Tab-separated table of C-alpha atoms in Angstrom:
chain	number	residue	atom	x	y	z
A	1	ASP	CA	6.521	-10.475	-13.116
A	2	VAL	CA	3.789	-10.558	-10.530
A	3	LYS	CA	0.542	-9.279	-11.859
A	4	VAL	CA	-2.406	-8.122	-9.816
A	5	THR	CA	-5.404	-7.106	-11.871
A	6	GLN	CA	-8.591	-5.394	-10.835
A	7	SER	CA	-11.801	-5.694	-12.783
A	8	SER	CA	-12.428	-1.981	-13.345
A	9	ARG	CA	-10.332	1.182	-13.288
A	10	TYR	CA	-13.355	3.441	-12.869
A	11	LEU	CA	-16.808	2.635	-11.553
A	12	VAL	CA	-19.837	4.823	-10.903
A	13	LYS	CA	-22.669	3.450	-8.792
A	14	ARG	CA	-25.759	4.786	-7.085
A	15	THR	CA	-26.429	4.864	-3.361
A	16	GLY	CA	-27.876	1.560	-2.176
A	17	GLU	CA	-26.512	-0.540	-5.019
A	18	LYS	CA	-24.571	-3.710	-4.331
A	19	VAL	CA	-21.062	-3.349	-5.721
A	20	PHE	CA	-18.529	-6.062	-6.540
A	21	LEU	CA	-14.834	-5.300	-6.956
A	22	GLU	CA	-12.769	-8.174	-8.274
A	23	CYS	CA	-9.058	-8.806	-7.870
A	24	VAL	CA	-6.974	-11.552	-9.438
A	25	GLN	CA	-3.292	-12.357	-8.909
A	26	ASP	CA	-1.262	-14.720	-11.029
A	27	MET	CA	1.652	-15.647	-8.745
A	28	ASP	CA	0.064	-18.218	-6.447
A	29	HIS	CA	0.300	-15.861	-3.481
A	30	GLU	CA	-1.225	-17.005	-0.221
A	31	ASN	CA	-2.137	-13.552	1.070
A	32	MET	CA	-4.507	-11.024	-0.432
A	33	PHE	CA	-5.598	-7.622	0.815
A	34	TRP	CA	-8.109	-4.867	0.132
A	35	TYR	CA	-7.296	-1.251	0.998
A	36	ARG	CA	-8.953	2.032	0.358
A	37	GLN	CA	-6.846	5.086	-0.385
A	38	ASP	CA	-8.084	8.568	0.431
A	39	PRO	CA	-6.170	11.867	0.201
A	40	GLY	CA	-4.431	12.662	3.464
A	41	LEU	CA	-5.393	9.326	5.026
A	42	GLY	CA	-3.004	7.000	3.220
A	43	LEU	CA	-3.979	3.362	2.765
A	44	ARG	CA	-6.395	1.803	5.206
A	45	LEU	CA	-6.890	-1.945	5.394
A	46	ILE	CA	-10.448	-3.147	4.863
A	47	TYR	CA	-10.126	-6.955	4.804
A	48	PHE	CA	-7.439	-9.519	4.178
A	49	SER	CA	-7.153	-13.234	3.587
A	50	TYR	CA	-4.353	-15.700	4.228
A	51	ASP	CA	-5.995	-18.642	2.501
A	52	VAL	CA	-8.954	-19.746	0.437
A	53	LYS	CA	-12.284	-19.276	2.249
A	54	MET	CA	-10.489	-17.451	5.020
A	55	LYS	CA	-10.980	-13.757	5.796
A	56	GLU	CA	-9.968	-11.345	8.506
A	57	LYS	CA	-11.247	-7.865	9.262
A	58	GLY	CA	-8.858	-5.008	8.836
A	59	ASP	CA	-9.099	-1.548	10.335
A	60	ILE	CA	-12.245	-0.355	8.528
A	61	PRO	CA	-14.447	-3.356	7.626
A	62	GLU	CA	-17.827	-1.706	8.259
A	63	GLY	CA	-20.006	-1.663	5.177
A	64	TYR	CA	-17.836	-4.177	3.339
A	65	SER	CA	-17.576	-7.930	2.973
A	66	VAL	CA	-15.205	-10.174	1.020
A	67	SER	CA	-15.120	-13.515	-0.677
A	68	ARG	CA	-12.206	-15.787	-1.479
A	69	GLU	CA	-13.409	-18.960	-3.184
A	70	LYS	CA	-10.210	-19.503	-5.180
A	71	LYS	CA	-6.618	-18.796	-4.247
A	72	GLU	CA	-6.061	-16.308	-7.051
A	73	ARG	CA	-9.257	-14.274	-6.621
A	74	PHE	CA	-10.338	-11.952	-3.821
A	75	SER	CA	-13.575	-10.006	-4.141
A	76	LEU	CA	-14.654	-6.954	-2.196
A	77	ILE	CA	-18.383	-6.416	-1.818
A	78	LEU	CA	-20.181	-3.240	-0.841
A	79	GLU	CA	-23.533	-4.555	0.320
A	80	SER	CA	-25.312	-1.197	-0.008
A	81	ALA	CA	-23.077	1.500	-1.415
A	82	SER	CA	-23.029	4.874	0.281
A	83	THR	CA	-21.483	8.180	-0.751
A	84	ASN	CA	-18.810	7.916	1.951
A	85	GLN	CA	-17.509	4.813	0.183
A	86	THR	CA	-16.429	6.934	-2.780
A	87	SER	CA	-12.715	6.203	-2.863
A	88	MET	CA	-9.800	4.489	-4.612
A	89	TYR	CA	-9.759	0.769	-3.816
A	90	LEU	CA	-6.465	-1.096	-4.010
A	91	CYS	CA	-5.961	-4.822	-4.019
A	92	ALA	CA	-2.632	-6.379	-3.072
A	93	SER	CA	-1.135	-9.829	-2.726
A	94	SER	CA	1.932	-11.252	-1.047
A	95	SER	CA	3.682	-14.519	-0.375
A	96	VAL	CA	5.283	-15.690	2.828
A	97	ARG	CA	8.080	-17.015	0.609
A	98	MET	CA	8.895	-13.474	-0.515
A	99	GLU	CA	9.105	-11.901	2.913
A	100	ASN	CA	5.671	-10.358	2.645
A	101	GLU	CA	6.454	-7.790	-0.021
A	102	GLN	CA	3.044	-6.704	-1.236
A	103	PHE	CA	2.268	-6.281	-4.926
A	104	PHE	CA	-0.506	-3.896	-5.814
A	105	GLY	CA	-3.097	-3.722	-8.540
A	106	PRO	CA	-3.830	-0.519	-10.474
A	107	GLY	CA	-6.778	0.405	-8.287
A	108	THR	CA	-10.478	0.984	-8.883
A	109	ARG	CA	-11.754	4.508	-8.490
A	110	LEU	CA	-15.314	4.112	-7.235
A	111	THR	CA	-17.751	6.992	-7.209
A	112	VAL	CA	-21.049	6.539	-5.398
A	113	LEU	CA	-23.694	9.090	-6.348
B	1	ALA	CA	-1.525	-1.597	17.453
B	2	GLN	CA	1.265	-0.481	15.207
B	3	SER	CA	1.228	2.967	13.700
B	4	VAL	CA	3.397	4.774	11.194
B	5	SER	CA	4.016	8.522	11.114
B	6	GLN	CA	5.248	10.391	8.100
B	7	HIS	CA	6.236	13.857	9.124
B	8	ASN	CA	5.726	15.745	5.924
B	9	HIS	CA	2.470	15.878	4.027
B	10	HIS	CA	3.834	17.742	1.011
B	11	VAL	CA	7.445	18.466	0.114
B	12	ILE	CA	8.488	20.749	-2.735
B	13	LEU	CA	12.065	20.603	-3.980
B	14	SER	CA	14.031	21.939	-6.899
B	15	GLU	CA	15.789	19.494	-9.186
B	16	ALA	CA	19.172	18.374	-7.847
B	17	ALA	CA	18.208	19.134	-4.252
B	18	SER	CA	18.689	16.435	-1.643
B	19	LEU	CA	15.689	14.614	-0.236
B	20	GLU	CA	14.945	13.167	3.154
B	21	LEU	CA	11.468	11.948	4.066
B	22	GLY	CA	10.846	11.024	7.655
B	23	CYS	CA	9.136	7.854	8.866
B	24	ASN	CA	8.656	6.687	12.445
B	25	TYR	CA	6.817	3.609	13.647
B	26	SER	CA	5.416	2.660	17.006
B	27	TYR	CA	6.153	-1.056	17.423
B	28	GLY	CA	9.059	-2.014	19.681
B	29	GLY	CA	9.739	-5.560	18.482
B	30	THR	CA	11.203	-6.975	15.303
B	31	VAL	CA	9.758	-5.202	12.292
B	32	ASN	CA	9.895	-5.315	8.529
B	33	LEU	CA	10.043	-1.871	6.936
B	34	PHE	CA	9.080	-0.730	3.462
B	35	TRP	CA	8.924	2.350	1.302
B	36	TYR	CA	6.451	2.340	-1.574
B	37	VAL	CA	6.097	4.939	-4.294
B	38	GLN	CA	3.070	5.874	-6.377
B	39	TYR	CA	3.847	7.865	-9.517
B	40	PRO	CA	0.931	9.852	-10.967
B	41	GLY	CA	-1.582	7.462	-12.508
B	42	GLN	CA	0.459	4.363	-11.705
B	43	HIS	CA	0.407	1.388	-9.328
B	44	LEU	CA	1.986	1.498	-5.930
B	45	GLN	CA	5.387	-0.112	-6.293
B	46	LEU	CA	8.097	-1.114	-3.893
B	47	LEU	CA	11.033	1.277	-3.586
B	48	LEU	CA	13.007	-0.602	-0.959
B	49	LYS	CA	12.628	-2.842	2.071
B	50	TYR	CA	14.432	-3.784	5.257
B	51	PHE	CA	14.134	-7.112	7.053
B	52	SER	CA	17.472	-7.593	8.783
B	53	GLY	CA	21.196	-7.028	8.384
B	54	ASP	CA	22.757	-3.809	7.148
B	55	PRO	CA	20.531	-0.964	8.364
B	56	LEU	CA	21.367	1.101	5.298
B	57	VAL	CA	19.214	-0.214	2.492
B	58	LYS	CA	19.549	0.717	-1.145
B	59	GLY	CA	16.571	0.667	-3.448
B	60	ILE	CA	15.671	1.472	-7.003
B	61	LYS	CA	16.292	4.800	-8.750
B	62	GLY	CA	19.035	5.922	-6.359
B	63	PHE	CA	16.911	5.880	-3.208
B	64	GLU	CA	18.188	4.600	0.124
B	65	ALA	CA	16.816	4.362	3.641
B	66	GLU	CA	18.403	3.946	7.028
B	67	PHE	CA	16.873	1.906	9.826
B	68	ILE	CA	17.699	3.415	13.225
B	69	LYS	CA	16.251	1.056	15.801
B	70	SER	CA	16.832	3.367	18.764
B	71	LYS	CA	14.802	6.083	17.074
B	72	PHE	CA	12.143	3.790	15.588
B	73	SER	CA	12.872	5.487	12.293
B	74	PHE	CA	13.273	4.486	8.662
B	75	ASN	CA	13.936	7.696	6.740
B	76	LEU	CA	14.100	7.758	2.966
B	77	ARG	CA	16.894	9.677	1.225
B	78	LYS	CA	18.083	10.587	-2.208
B	79	PRO	CA	21.115	12.838	-2.792
B	80	SER	CA	19.791	14.565	-5.906
B	81	VAL	CA	16.151	14.472	-6.978
B	82	GLN	CA	14.864	14.635	-10.517
B	83	TRP	CA	11.584	15.891	-11.913
B	84	SER	CA	10.612	12.241	-12.508
B	85	ASP	CA	10.700	11.617	-8.745
B	86	THR	CA	7.480	13.593	-8.386
B	87	ALA	CA	5.194	11.082	-6.693
B	88	GLU	CA	3.583	10.096	-3.435
B	89	TYR	CA	5.739	8.089	-1.023
B	90	PHE	CA	4.423	5.718	1.608
B	91	CYS	CA	6.262	4.185	4.519
B	92	ALA	CA	4.915	0.851	5.820
B	93	VAL	CA	5.698	-1.629	8.580
B	94	ASN	CA	4.703	-5.113	9.576
B	95	THR	CA	5.820	-7.886	11.874
B	96	GLY	CA	6.071	-11.430	10.605
B	97	ASN	CA	3.154	-12.223	8.320
B	98	THR	CA	0.833	-9.469	9.534
B	99	PRO	CA	-0.662	-6.977	7.068
B	100	LEU	CA	1.287	-3.848	6.312
B	101	VAL	CA	0.436	-0.706	8.250
B	102	PHE	CA	0.933	2.364	6.082
B	103	GLY	CA	1.698	5.957	6.899
B	104	LYS	CA	-0.472	8.683	5.438
B	105	GLY	CA	1.977	9.390	2.655
B	106	THR	CA	4.193	12.291	1.605
B	107	ARG	CA	3.600	14.008	-1.681
B	108	LEU	CA	6.839	15.079	-3.342
B	109	SER	CA	6.787	17.750	-6.027
B	110	VAL	CA	10.046	18.387	-7.873
B	111	ILE	CA	10.219	21.614	-9.838
B	112	ALA	CA	12.661	22.545	-12.557
């Protein structure tokens, strides 16, 4: 079974803090994604990566950055957390060999005070 | 840019009622279509997918969806819902290896 794990289920941070959200997948997938999920807005793509050290902006990259130093790990960074970044963050991975079906992690619910 | 519309924000059904959730997408070329489900407190998981071939796709737990190219639609159906189908349902689309574009989701509440 594909497994996508995220470092924290719940996180509480203060405005201005630097926040790291980690995601690890164990199926050698090429593609990794970060979304945020908000009620009534569905899933919105923040950043994605098709390969190590490669990153592409999604629909809402402002205020975020990412890092992919190893194939299995994709980190989302909030450089200076703000209250409007309070949300559920979902990581996903997929393989071109599996027709791009995305597998999701459990999510990190981040609250910024 | 692609977009996905899910017509219903919240649907409430009694057990054993039939379900149809609407999904329309904007892209006119070849698309891959997905329905994901998120049960309360759980991961998003794939319900079914369409890439090519038979436009009627069967998924897990008795769900099916029909791809109608002329209508740019991929509606999700289930003949008889159960209380355990209470969840949020997301339609998604991509082309080739592009990221998925998700609809805003439909919350389904099934009451006894």
